[in-house]
Coordinates of N, CA and C in Angstrom, one line a residue:
X1 N -12.5 -105.0 -7.1 CA -11.7 -104.1 -6.3 C -10.3 -104.5 -6.2
X2 N -10.0 -105.8 -6.1 CA -8.6 -106.3 -6.1 C -7.9 -105.9 -7.4
X3 N -8.6 -106.0 -8.5 CA -7.9 -105.7 -9.8 C -7.5 -104.2 -9.8
X4 N -8.3 -103.3 -9.4 CA -8.0 -101.9 -9.3 C -6.8 -101.7 -8.3
X5 N -6.9 -102.3 -7.2 CA -5.8 -102.2 -6.2 C -4.5 -102.7 -6.8
X6 N -4.5 -103.8 -7.5 CA -3.2 -104.3 -8.1 C -2.7 -103.4 -9.1
X7 N -3.6 -102.9 -10.0 CA -3.1 -101.9 -11.0 C -2.5 -100.7 -10.4
X8 N -3.1 -100.2 -9.4 CA -2.6 -99.0 -8.7 C -1.3 -99.2 -8.1
X9 N -1.1 -100.4 -7.5 CA 0.1 -100.8 -6.8 C 1.3 -100.9 -7.7
X10 N 1.0 -101.2 -9.0 CA 2.1 -101.4 -10.0 C 2.5 -100.1 -10.7
X11 N 1.8 -99.0 -10.4 CA 2.0 -97.7 -11.0 C 3.3 -97.1 -10.5
X12 N 4.1 -96.6 -11.5 CA 5.4 -95.9 -11.1 C 5.5 -94.7 -12.1
X13 N 6.5 -93.8 -11.8 CA 6.8 -92.7 -12.7 C 8.2 -92.7 -13.0
X14 N 8.6 -91.9 -14.0 CA 10.0 -91.9 -14.4 C 10.9 -91.4 -13.3
X15 N 10.4 -90.6 -12.4 CA 11.2 -90.1 -11.3 C 11.2 -91.0 -10.1
X16 N 10.5 -92.2 -10.2 CA 10.6 -93.2 -9.1 C 9.5 -93.2 -8.1
X17 N 8.4 -92.4 -8.4 CA 7.3 -92.4 -7.4 C 6.7 -93.8 -7.4
X18 N 6.4 -94.3 -6.2 CA 5.8 -95.6 -6.0 C 4.4 -95.3 -5.4
X19 N 3.5 -96.3 -5.6 CA 2.1 -96.1 -5.1 C 1.9 -97.3 -4.1
X20 N 1.4 -97.0 -2.9 CA 1.0 -98.0 -2.0 C -0.5 -97.9 -1.8
X21 N -1.2 -99.1 -1.8 CA -2.7 -99.0 -1.7 C -3.2 -99.9 -0.5
X22 N -4.3 -99.5 0.0 CA -5.0 -100.2 1.0 C -6.5 -100.1 0.7
X23 N -7.1 -101.3 0.8 CA -8.6 -101.3 0.6 C -9.2 -101.4 2.0
X24 N -10.1 -100.4 2.3 CA -10.8 -100.4 3.6 C -12.0 -101.2 3.5
X25 N -12.2 -102.1 4.4 CA -13.4 -103.0 4.4 C -14.6 -102.4 5.0
X26 N -14.5 -101.2 5.6 CA -15.6 -100.6 6.3 C -16.5 -99.9 5.3
X27 N -17.8 -100.0 5.7 CA -18.8 -99.3 4.9 C -19.1 -97.9 5.5
X28 N -19.1 -96.9 4.7 CA -19.3 -95.5 5.1 C -20.6 -95.0 4.7
X29 N -21.3 -94.3 5.5 CA -22.6 -93.8 5.2 C -22.4 -92.6 4.3
X30 N -23.2 -92.5 3.3 CA -23.1 -91.4 2.3 C -24.2 -90.3 2.6
X31 N -24.0 -89.1 2.1 CA -25.0 -88.1 2.2 C -25.0 -87.4 3.5
X32 N -24.1 -87.6 4.4 CA -24.0 -86.9 5.7 C -23.4 -85.5 5.4
X33 N -24.0 -84.5 6.1 CA -23.5 -83.2 6.0 C -22.6 -82.8 7.2
X34 N -21.6 -82.0 6.9 CA -20.7 -81.6 7.9 C -21.4 -80.5 8.8
X35 N -21.2 -80.6 10.1 CA -21.8 -79.6 11.0 C -21.0 -78.3 10.9
X36 N -21.6 -77.3 11.3 CA -21.0 -76.0 11.4 C -19.8 -76.0 12.3
X37 N -19.9 -76.8 13.4 CA -18.7 -76.9 14.3 C -17.6 -77.6 13.6
X38 N -17.8 -78.6 12.9 CA -16.7 -79.3 12.2 C -16.1 -78.4 11.1
X39 N -17.0 -77.7 10.4 CA -16.5 -76.8 9.3 C -15.6 -75.7 9.9
X40 N -15.9 -75.3 11.1 CA -15.1 -74.2 11.8 C -13.8 -74.8 12.3
X41 N -13.7 -76.1 12.5 CA -12.5 -76.7 13.1 C -11.5 -77.2 12.1
X42 N -11.8 -77.1 10.8 CA -10.8 -77.6 9.8 C -10.7 -76.6 8.7
X43 N -9.5 -76.6 8.1 CA -9.3 -75.8 6.9 C -9.0 -76.7 5.7
X44 N -9.7 -76.5 4.6 CA -9.5 -77.2 3.4 C -8.5 -76.5 2.5
X45 N -7.5 -77.1 2.1 CA -6.5 -76.5 1.1 C -6.6 -77.3 -0.2
X46 N -7.1 -76.6 -1.3 CA -7.3 -77.3 -2.5 C -6.0 -77.3 -3.4
X47 N -5.7 -78.4 -4.1 CA -4.6 -78.5 -5.0 C -4.7 -77.5 -6.1
X48 N -3.5 -77.0 -6.6 CA -3.5 -76.1 -7.7 C -3.9 -76.8 -9.0
X49 N -3.5 -78.0 -9.2 CA -3.7 -78.7 -10.5 C -5.1 -79.2 -10.7
X50 N -5.5 -80.0 -9.7 CA -6.9 -80.7 -9.8 C -7.6 -80.4 -8.4
X51 N -8.1 -79.2 -8.2 CA -8.7 -78.9 -6.9 C -10.0 -79.6 -6.6
X52 N -10.7 -80.1 -7.7 CA -11.9 -80.9 -7.4 C -11.6 -82.2 -6.9
X53 N -10.4 -82.8 -7.2 CA -10.1 -84.1 -6.8 C -9.1 -84.2 -5.7
X54 N -8.2 -83.2 -5.6 CA -7.1 -83.3 -4.6 C -7.2 -82.1 -3.6
X55 N -7.3 -82.4 -2.3 CA -7.3 -81.4 -1.3 C -6.8 -82.0 0.0
X56 N -6.4 -81.1 0.9 CA -5.9 -81.6 2.2 C -6.8 -80.9 3.3
X57 N -7.2 -81.7 4.2 CA -8.0 -81.2 5.4 C -7.0 -81.0 6.5
X58 N -6.9 -79.8 7.0 CA -6.0 -79.4 8.1 C -6.8 -79.0 9.3
X59 N -6.3 -79.4 10.5 CA -7.0 -79.0 11.7 C -6.6 -77.5 12.0
X60 N -7.5 -76.7 12.4 CA -7.2 -75.4 12.8 C -6.7 -75.4 14.2
X61 N -5.7 -74.6 14.5 CA -5.2 -74.6 15.9 C -6.3 -74.0 16.8
X62 N -6.3 -74.4 18.1 CA -7.3 -73.8 19.0 C -7.1 -72.3 19.1
X63 N -8.2 -71.5 19.2 CA -8.1 -70.1 19.4 C -7.7 -69.8 20.9
X64 N -7.0 -68.7 21.1 CA -6.6 -68.3 22.4 C -7.9 -68.0 23.2
X65 N -8.0 -68.6 24.4 CA -9.2 -68.3 25.2 C -10.3 -69.3 24.9
X66 N -10.2 -70.2 23.9 CA -11.3 -71.1 23.6 C -11.2 -72.3 24.5
X67 N -12.3 -73.0 24.7 CA -12.4 -74.2 25.5 C -12.2 -75.4 24.6
X68 N -11.4 -76.3 24.9 CA -11.2 -77.5 24.1 C -12.1 -78.6 24.6

């Protein structure tokens, strides 16, 4: 893992993009499904170039009259 982190941290582009990396030490459970409530509370915006790999999860604003 440290080798991959170090390689990623040294990556740059001709335009000056720098990469910062962090390795999370926490173990995450796999195979969990998102609840309908969670799905309703976020909006997923997929990238134009690599939508399978790059996306952004955005919180939906609360609806008028809804209870938080």
